[in-house]
Short mmCIF file of C-alpha atoms in Angstrom, two decimals:
data_model
loop_
_atom_site.label_atom_id
_atom_site.label_comp_id
_atom_site.label_asym_id
_atom_site.label_seq_id
_atom_site.Cartn_x
_atom_site.Cartn_y
_atom_site.Cartn_z
CA MET A 1 -33.28 21.91 22.34
CA LEU A 2 -32.29 20.47 18.48
CA LEU A 3 -33.88 20.45 15.15
CA PHE A 4 -33.53 17.52 12.89
CA THR A 5 -32.72 17.16 9.12
CA ILE A 6 -33.99 14.43 7.48
CA ILE A 7 -31.87 12.71 4.53
CA THR A 8 -33.15 10.16 2.35
CA PHE A 9 -32.23 8.67 -0.86
CA ALA A 10 -32.89 7.81 -4.71
CA VAL A 11 -33.00 4.22 -5.64
CA ALA A 12 -30.95 2.83 -8.62
CA THR A 13 -31.30 -0.57 -9.52
CA VAL A 14 -27.88 -2.37 -10.48
CA ALA A 15 -27.62 -5.12 -12.89
CA ALA A 16 -26.26 -8.17 -11.45
CA PRO A 17 -22.14 -7.69 -12.34
CA PHE A 18 -21.07 -11.50 -11.73
CA PRO A 19 -18.83 -13.16 -12.39
CA LEU A 20 -16.19 -9.97 -11.35
CA PRO A 21 -12.92 -9.65 -13.81
CA ASP A 22 -11.47 -11.03 -10.92
CA GLY A 23 -13.26 -14.63 -10.72
CA PHE A 24 -14.88 -13.47 -7.94
CA PRO A 25 -17.04 -15.29 -6.56
CA ASN A 26 -15.04 -18.76 -7.97
CA PRO A 27 -11.65 -17.32 -8.87
CA ASN A 28 -9.34 -19.60 -9.37
CA TYR A 29 -6.35 -20.04 -7.86
CA THR A 30 -4.18 -17.12 -9.69
CA GLN A 31 -7.14 -14.73 -9.60
CA LEU A 32 -7.45 -15.59 -5.57
CA LEU A 33 -3.39 -14.73 -4.76
CA SER A 34 -4.60 -11.43 -6.98
CA ILE A 35 -7.81 -10.77 -4.63
CA GLU A 36 -5.58 -11.06 -1.69
CA LYS A 37 -2.99 -8.68 -2.35
CA LEU A 38 -5.16 -6.29 -3.32
CA ALA A 39 -7.06 -7.15 0.13
CA GLY A 40 -3.69 -6.45 2.27
CA GLY A 41 -4.16 -10.55 3.40
CA PHE A 42 -5.22 -14.27 3.18
CA LEU A 43 -7.89 -16.30 4.01
CA PRO A 44 -7.80 -18.15 6.83
CA ASN A 45 -5.92 -21.14 6.76
CA TYR A 46 -6.96 -23.26 9.98
CA ARG A 47 -8.72 -26.61 10.02
CA LEU A 48 -12.56 -25.94 8.52
CA PRO A 49 -16.02 -26.92 10.88
CA THR A 50 -16.51 -30.36 9.40
CA SER A 51 -20.58 -29.62 11.04
CA LEU A 52 -22.88 -26.50 11.86
CA SER A 53 -26.00 -26.41 13.60
CA LYS A 54 -29.47 -25.43 11.97
CA ASN A 55 -29.17 -22.21 13.52
CA ALA A 56 -25.37 -21.70 12.92
CA THR A 57 -25.85 -23.04 9.27
CA THR A 58 -28.30 -20.39 8.68
CA ALA A 59 -26.60 -17.10 10.22
CA LEU A 60 -23.41 -18.26 8.12
CA GLN A 61 -25.50 -18.43 4.81
CA LEU A 62 -26.98 -14.85 5.96
CA LEU A 63 -23.44 -13.51 6.52
CA ALA A 64 -22.50 -14.58 3.12
CA HIS A 65 -25.44 -12.94 1.52
CA ASN A 66 -24.48 -10.29 2.88
CA GLU A 67 -20.89 -10.11 1.87
CA ILE A 68 -21.75 -10.99 -1.47
CA PHE A 69 -23.74 -7.82 -1.66
CA GLU A 70 -21.08 -5.51 0.16
CA VAL A 71 -19.02 -6.89 -2.90
CA ALA A 72 -21.61 -6.16 -5.49
CA PHE A 73 -21.75 -2.45 -3.67
CA PHE A 74 -18.21 -1.55 -3.70
CA ASN A 75 -17.74 -3.03 -6.95
CA GLN A 76 -20.55 -0.26 -8.44
CA LEU A 77 -18.66 2.63 -6.71
CA LEU A 78 -15.36 2.02 -7.73
CA THR A 79 -16.54 1.68 -11.32
CA ASN A 80 -18.47 4.79 -10.28
CA ILE A 81 -15.24 6.90 -9.09
CA THR A 82 -12.81 5.63 -11.59
CA THR A 83 -15.04 6.82 -14.61
CA ALA A 84 -16.39 9.48 -13.03
CA VAL A 85 -20.26 9.09 -13.91
CA PRO A 86 -21.99 11.80 -12.59
CA GLY A 87 -22.21 12.41 -8.73
CA TYR A 88 -18.97 10.62 -8.83
CA GLY A 89 -16.48 12.99 -10.06
CA PRO A 90 -13.67 14.81 -8.81
CA ASN A 91 -15.73 17.60 -7.79
CA ASP A 92 -18.01 15.45 -5.96
CA THR A 93 -15.09 13.13 -3.93
CA ALA A 94 -13.15 16.61 -2.87
CA PRO A 95 -11.36 17.37 -0.73
CA LEU A 96 -10.16 13.59 -0.43
CA ASP A 97 -7.53 12.54 -2.38
CA ARG A 98 -8.48 10.89 -5.33
CA ALA A 99 -6.23 8.37 -6.03
CA GLN A 100 -5.78 7.23 -2.62
CA LEU A 101 -9.56 7.08 -2.49
CA ILE A 102 -9.61 5.06 -5.04
CA LYS A 103 -7.37 2.56 -3.70
CA ASN A 104 -9.34 2.56 -0.44
CA ILE A 105 -12.51 2.00 -1.44
CA GLU A 106 -10.70 -1.32 -4.17
CA ALA A 107 -8.89 -2.64 -1.16
CA ILE A 108 -12.49 -2.82 0.62
CA LYS A 109 -13.80 -4.97 -2.15
CA ASN A 110 -11.57 -6.86 -1.83
CA GLN A 111 -11.46 -7.89 2.29
CA GLU A 112 -15.66 -7.98 1.35
CA GLU A 113 -14.39 -10.59 -1.63
CA LEU A 114 -12.57 -12.61 0.82
CA HIS A 115 -14.89 -12.41 4.04
CA SER A 116 -17.96 -13.88 1.65
CA ILE A 117 -15.04 -16.63 0.22
CA ALA A 118 -14.72 -17.48 3.65
CA ALA A 119 -17.97 -17.89 4.33
CA ASN A 120 -18.50 -20.06 2.16
CA GLN A 121 -15.52 -22.30 2.41
CA PHE A 122 -17.15 -22.97 6.22
CA LEU A 123 -20.55 -23.57 4.72
CA VAL A 124 -19.37 -26.30 2.07
CA SER A 125 -16.38 -28.21 4.27
CA ALA A 126 -19.54 -28.63 6.88
CA LYS A 127 -21.54 -29.86 3.89
CA GLN A 128 -23.50 -26.87 3.53
CA GLN A 129 -25.27 -25.10 0.73
CA PRO A 130 -23.23 -21.96 -0.26
CA ILE A 131 -24.98 -18.92 -1.20
CA ALA A 132 -24.32 -17.22 -5.05
CA PRO A 133 -24.93 -13.70 -5.86
CA CYS A 134 -28.27 -11.83 -6.06
CA GLN A 135 -29.39 -8.86 -7.91
CA TYR A 136 -29.69 -5.69 -5.57
CA THR A 137 -30.62 -2.23 -5.57
CA PHE A 138 -28.51 0.82 -4.33
CA PRO A 139 -30.41 3.91 -2.85
CA VAL A 140 -27.85 6.18 -3.67
CA SER A 141 -27.36 8.44 -6.59
CA ASN A 142 -23.62 10.07 -5.64
CA PHE A 143 -20.52 9.75 -3.82
CA LYS A 144 -21.92 11.55 -0.57
CA THR A 145 -24.97 9.50 -0.45
CA ALA A 146 -22.78 6.49 -1.17
CA MET A 147 -20.49 6.85 2.11
CA LEU A 148 -23.55 7.79 4.19
CA PHE A 149 -25.51 4.46 2.64
CA ALA A 150 -21.91 2.50 3.41
CA GLN A 151 -22.03 3.42 7.04
CA VAL A 152 -25.76 2.43 7.55
CA PHE A 153 -25.41 -1.12 6.02
CA THR A 154 -22.15 -1.15 7.89
CA ASP A 155 -23.40 -0.47 11.07
CA LEU A 156 -26.13 -2.96 10.81
CA ALA A 157 -23.08 -5.82 10.30
CA LEU A 158 -21.63 -4.67 13.42
CA GLY A 159 -24.44 -4.91 15.49
CA THR A 160 -25.41 -7.93 14.09
CA ILE A 161 -22.17 -9.90 14.34
CA PRO A 162 -22.00 -10.20 17.92
CA THR A 163 -25.38 -11.93 17.94
CA ILE A 164 -23.84 -14.87 15.10
CA GLN A 165 -20.80 -15.02 17.23
CA LEU A 166 -23.20 -16.53 20.35
CA LEU A 167 -24.50 -18.67 18.18
CA PHE A 168 -20.75 -20.01 17.15
CA ALA A 169 -19.53 -20.02 20.56
CA GLY A 170 -21.77 -23.36 21.99
CA GLU A 171 -20.70 -25.11 18.65
CA ALA A 172 -19.19 -28.77 18.13
CA GLY A 173 -16.51 -29.95 16.13
CA GLY A 174 -14.08 -27.04 16.23
CA ALA A 175 -16.95 -24.79 14.78
CA SER A 176 -16.80 -22.87 17.71
CA ARG A 177 -13.18 -21.37 16.56
CA ASN A 178 -15.47 -19.25 14.14
CA VAL A 179 -15.98 -17.07 16.98
CA LEU A 180 -11.97 -15.87 16.81
CA THR A 181 -12.75 -15.59 12.53
CA LEU A 182 -16.20 -13.21 13.23
CA GLY A 183 -14.13 -10.80 15.91
CA SER A 184 -11.37 -10.49 13.40
CA ILE A 185 -13.89 -9.53 10.68
CA LEU A 186 -16.17 -7.18 13.29
CA GLY A 187 -12.97 -5.57 14.35
CA GLN A 188 -12.23 -4.85 10.31
CA GLU A 189 -15.48 -4.00 9.66
CA GLY A 190 -15.72 -1.60 12.23
CA GLN A 191 -11.39 0.12 10.72
CA GLN A 192 -13.83 0.77 7.47
CA ASP A 193 -16.77 2.31 8.80
CA GLY A 194 -14.61 4.84 10.58
CA PHE A 195 -13.33 5.32 7.00
CA PHE A 196 -16.55 5.85 6.04
CA ARG A 197 -17.48 8.27 8.45
CA SER A 198 -14.13 10.21 8.05
CA THR A 199 -15.24 10.86 4.41
CA GLN A 200 -18.21 12.74 5.40
CA ARG A 201 -15.99 14.70 8.00
CA LYS A 202 -17.39 12.55 11.19
CA THR A 203 -16.02 11.35 14.34
CA PRO A 204 -14.40 8.03 12.76
CA SER A 205 -15.89 5.75 15.95
CA ALA A 206 -19.81 7.13 16.56
CA ALA A 207 -20.03 5.99 20.17
CA PRO A 208 -18.26 3.76 22.71
CA PHE A 209 -21.27 1.10 22.62
CA LEU A 210 -22.51 0.13 19.26
CA THR A 211 -26.13 -0.25 18.66
CA LEU A 212 -27.10 -4.31 18.71
CA ALA A 213 -29.24 -5.50 16.34
CA SER A 214 -30.05 -9.76 14.88
CA ALA A 215 -30.13 -11.46 12.22
CA SER A 216 -33.70 -10.98 11.72
CA ILE A 217 -33.17 -7.75 11.12
CA ALA A 218 -30.52 -7.92 8.87
CA SER A 219 -32.76 -10.82 6.73
CA ASN A 220 -35.35 -8.11 6.65
CA ILE A 221 -33.15 -5.20 5.98
CA LEU A 222 -30.85 -6.84 3.42
CA GLU A 223 -34.08 -8.64 1.87
CA LYS A 224 -35.40 -5.33 0.58
CA LEU A 225 -31.73 -4.91 -1.21
CA ILE A 226 -32.41 -7.60 -3.05
CA VAL A 227 -34.03 -7.67 -6.69
CA LYS A 228 -36.96 -9.47 -6.54
CA ASP A 229 -36.49 -13.63 -7.32
CA SER A 230 -33.03 -12.83 -8.72
CA CYS A 231 -31.43 -15.07 -6.06
CA PRO A 232 -30.36 -18.69 -6.53
CA GLN A 233 -31.16 -19.55 -2.72
CA PRO A 234 -33.56 -16.51 -1.73
CA LEU A 235 -33.04 -15.18 0.95
CA SER A 236 -36.73 -16.21 2.39
CA ASP A 237 -35.19 -20.13 2.24
CA LEU A 238 -33.27 -18.84 5.59
CA GLY A 239 -36.60 -19.65 7.41
CA TYR A 240 -35.99 -15.50 9.24
CA ARG A 241 -39.35 -13.73 9.69
CA THR A 242 -40.08 -11.70 7.13
CA LEU A 243 -41.74 -8.23 8.84
CA PRO A 244 -44.11 -6.33 7.22
CA SER A 245 -42.65 -3.21 5.77
CA LEU A 246 -42.02 -0.17 7.93
CA SER A 247 -41.37 3.08 6.49
CA ILE A 248 -41.04 7.36 7.90
CA ASP A 249 -42.45 9.59 5.49
CA ASP A 250 -41.74 12.58 7.89
CA GLU A 251 -43.42 16.07 6.22
CA ALA A 252 -40.30 17.46 7.37
CA LYS A 253 -38.50 15.97 4.77
CA THR A 254 -35.41 18.95 3.72
CA ALA A 255 -33.34 16.25 1.41
CA PRO A 256 -33.71 17.42 -2.54
CA GLU A 257 -34.15 13.67 -3.24
CA ALA A 258 -37.59 11.39 -2.67
CA GLY A 259 -36.27 8.26 -2.30
CA TRP A 260 -36.24 4.49 -0.25
CA PRO A 261 -37.64 5.65 2.92
CA ASN A 262 -36.16 2.50 5.06
CA TRP A 263 -33.66 4.49 6.55
CA ILE A 264 -32.78 8.23 7.48
CA SER A 265 -30.24 10.24 8.76
CA ILE A 266 -30.82 13.13 11.44
CA SER A 267 -28.60 15.93 12.04
CA PRO A 268 -29.17 17.61 15.47
CA ARG A 269 -28.80 21.47 15.48
CA SER A 270 -29.03 23.58 18.93
CA THR A 271 -32.11 25.22 17.70
CA LYS A 272 -35.48 24.66 19.78
CA PRO A 273 -37.92 22.41 17.62
CA SER A 274 -41.40 22.91 16.86
CA PRO A 275 -43.75 19.74 17.73
CA GLN A 276 -43.80 19.00 13.94
CA GLU A 277 -40.04 18.79 14.10
CA ASN A 278 -40.37 16.38 17.31
CA ARG A 279 -42.40 13.42 15.53
CA LEU A 280 -42.11 11.32 12.76
CA SER A 281 -44.78 10.32 10.39
CA PHE A 282 -44.54 6.50 9.52
CA THR A 283 -46.36 3.75 7.14
CA VAL A 284 -46.58 0.65 7.86
CA VAL A 285 -48.04 -1.75 4.71
CA GLY A 286 -49.19 -5.83 5.46
CA LEU A 287 -50.33 -5.27 9.29
CA PRO A 288 -52.65 -7.72 10.65
CA ARG A 289 -55.60 -6.47 12.09
CA SER A 290 -54.25 -7.98 15.45
CA ALA A 291 -51.81 -5.85 15.68
CA GLU A 292 -53.01 -2.71 15.65
CA PHE A 293 -54.08 -3.62 19.88
CA ASN A 294 -51.17 -0.82 21.86
CA PRO A 295 -49.33 0.38 19.53
CA SER A 296 -46.00 1.10 20.11
CA ILE A 297 -42.70 2.01 18.27
CA THR A 298 -39.65 0.99 20.34
CA TYR A 299 -35.92 2.12 19.52
CA LEU A 300 -33.03 0.03 19.87
CA SER A 301 -29.83 2.21 20.78
CA GLY A 302 -26.58 1.82 21.59
CA ALA A 303 -25.62 -0.84 24.57
CA GLY A 304 -29.11 0.07 25.86
CA ARG A 305 -32.36 -1.52 26.80
CA PRO A 306 -35.08 -1.10 24.14
CA TYR A 307 -36.96 2.03 24.64
CA SER A 308 -40.53 2.59 23.40
CA VAL A 309 -43.03 5.53 22.28
CA THR A 310 -46.81 5.60 22.28
CA VAL A 311 -48.50 5.76 18.60
CA TRP A 312 -50.88 7.87 17.98
CA GLU A 313 -53.79 9.04 15.18
CA PHE A 314 -53.03 5.37 13.83
CA LYS A 315 -55.06 5.41 10.83
CA ARG A 316 -55.85 2.68 8.57
CA ALA A 317 -56.89 3.47 4.92
CA ASN A 318 -60.83 1.97 4.03
CA GLY A 319 -60.47 -1.62 3.51
CA SER A 320 -56.51 -1.56 2.74
CA ASP A 321 -53.54 -3.11 4.50
CA VAL A 322 -51.91 0.13 4.94
CA ALA A 323 -51.56 2.27 7.98
CA HIS A 324 -50.39 5.88 9.05
CA PHE A 325 -49.65 7.23 12.62
CA PHE A 326 -47.32 9.64 14.19
CA ALA A 327 -44.50 8.73 17.10
CA ASP A 328 -42.07 10.42 19.28
CA ARG A 329 -38.52 10.56 17.09
CA PRO A 330 -35.66 8.68 19.06
CA LEU A 331 -33.85 10.72 22.10
CA GLN A 332 -31.52 12.92 20.32
CA THR A 333 -28.51 12.89 23.36
CA PRO A 334 -24.98 13.57 23.18
CA GLN A 335 -25.06 10.15 24.02
CA SER A 336 -27.00 8.33 21.22
CA ASN A 337 -24.89 9.07 18.22
CA GLY A 338 -24.97 6.31 15.36
CA LEU A 339 -27.53 3.61 14.94
CA THR A 340 -31.04 3.93 16.43
CA ILE A 341 -33.99 0.81 15.03
CA ALA A 342 -36.87 1.57 14.99
CA LEU A 343 -39.60 -1.30 15.47
CA PHE A 344 -42.94 -1.15 15.71
CA THR A 345 -44.04 -3.02 18.84
CA ARG A 346 -47.19 -4.00 20.69
CA GLY A 347 -47.38 -2.38 23.94
CA LEU A 348 -44.68 0.02 25.87
CA GLY A 349 -42.52 -2.57 27.27
CA PRO A 350 -39.93 -2.20 29.21
CA TYR A 351 -38.00 -4.96 26.91
CA THR A 352 -34.67 -5.87 28.63
CA THR A 353 -33.05 -7.17 25.43
CA THR A 354 -33.82 -6.60 21.81
CA ASP A 355 -34.71 -10.90 21.48
CA ALA A 356 -37.52 -9.58 23.71
CA ALA A 357 -38.90 -6.64 21.53
CA LEU A 358 -38.83 -8.92 18.43
CA GLU A 359 -40.75 -11.05 20.05
CA VAL A 360 -44.07 -8.55 20.31
CA THR A 361 -42.66 -6.69 16.72
CA SER A 362 -45.00 -6.84 14.14
CA ALA A 363 -43.65 -4.53 11.60
CA GLY A 364 -39.85 -3.11 11.01
CA PRO A 365 -37.41 -2.55 10.58
CA VAL A 366 -36.24 1.75 9.65
CA LEU A 367 -32.57 2.46 10.50
CA ILE A 368 -31.92 5.60 11.97
CA GLU A 369 -28.86 7.75 11.92
CA GLN A 370 -27.75 10.01 14.43
CA ASP A 371 -24.97 12.06 13.84
#
């Protein structure tokens, strides 16, 4: 049996840093050469697509949104480390070699800049709207939580990019070649994730098959990290369904920081847990009453089929759109490491695919890291 420790994060709002000193998001030729040098490689130089379908366009715009968010995060992280703000000083990053750490984060920041530039180049070539930066919130307050946060959003990216590849596989006009570019980005993000995990003394690769997500799931998480009304091209314009907010407010939280509840990290230990420790307490805001019929929590984990658990003690506050309930925690086995995604669904399924579960999803998601 396992005991679970839940870690939460404090939320900090960061002002828009753009344009960066290196000219991003619109560097000139000399600045681009410098970015490529620090990133360790060049932008793709094959012929760009001249047309994209509507679905491929929105998926690529979502990818650009996400890549710019990552640039903002790593730029702020690099600043925090190099200026040794509280929580990011030498004692906080020990025993890592600080000079090498700064070099690593700088390389990752520049690599994410090239990912974003490439996505926008594809959009412009196909006569579609490129994406400009927003302002973002980062739910971290020190180096340790920053590495865990980076692991979480990279795990989500690793689960989302394959679904975007499927869209591009059927594209015409040379756009199907983007499958290869996305595969290259996918591998590179996996290398990054191994680094983030290693800084936390975790196995670099969490599991043999990682959890598949979707563009809709990624959009709903990214929306919660964007400062309201700060985007020149709002994420909502892409047309992905915005779900009511699902969060975890478990009584067993042990972390010193109260914070953003849309993901948690669960660390198993070989101790028999109490019944209370085997459950999670959820809150959902904005849930329509029609979604209360036969509610469940459905978990997405690894390459397996989604699986659902029953909701109990579902209670809605009088006259409000806020409801509270309990559900069993996701399975904890040596075969369930890495990212698990929780969705509030109607019915227990069974659901054979992520898309099938999303069709009956009424709120969510919540991201759960199990290591």
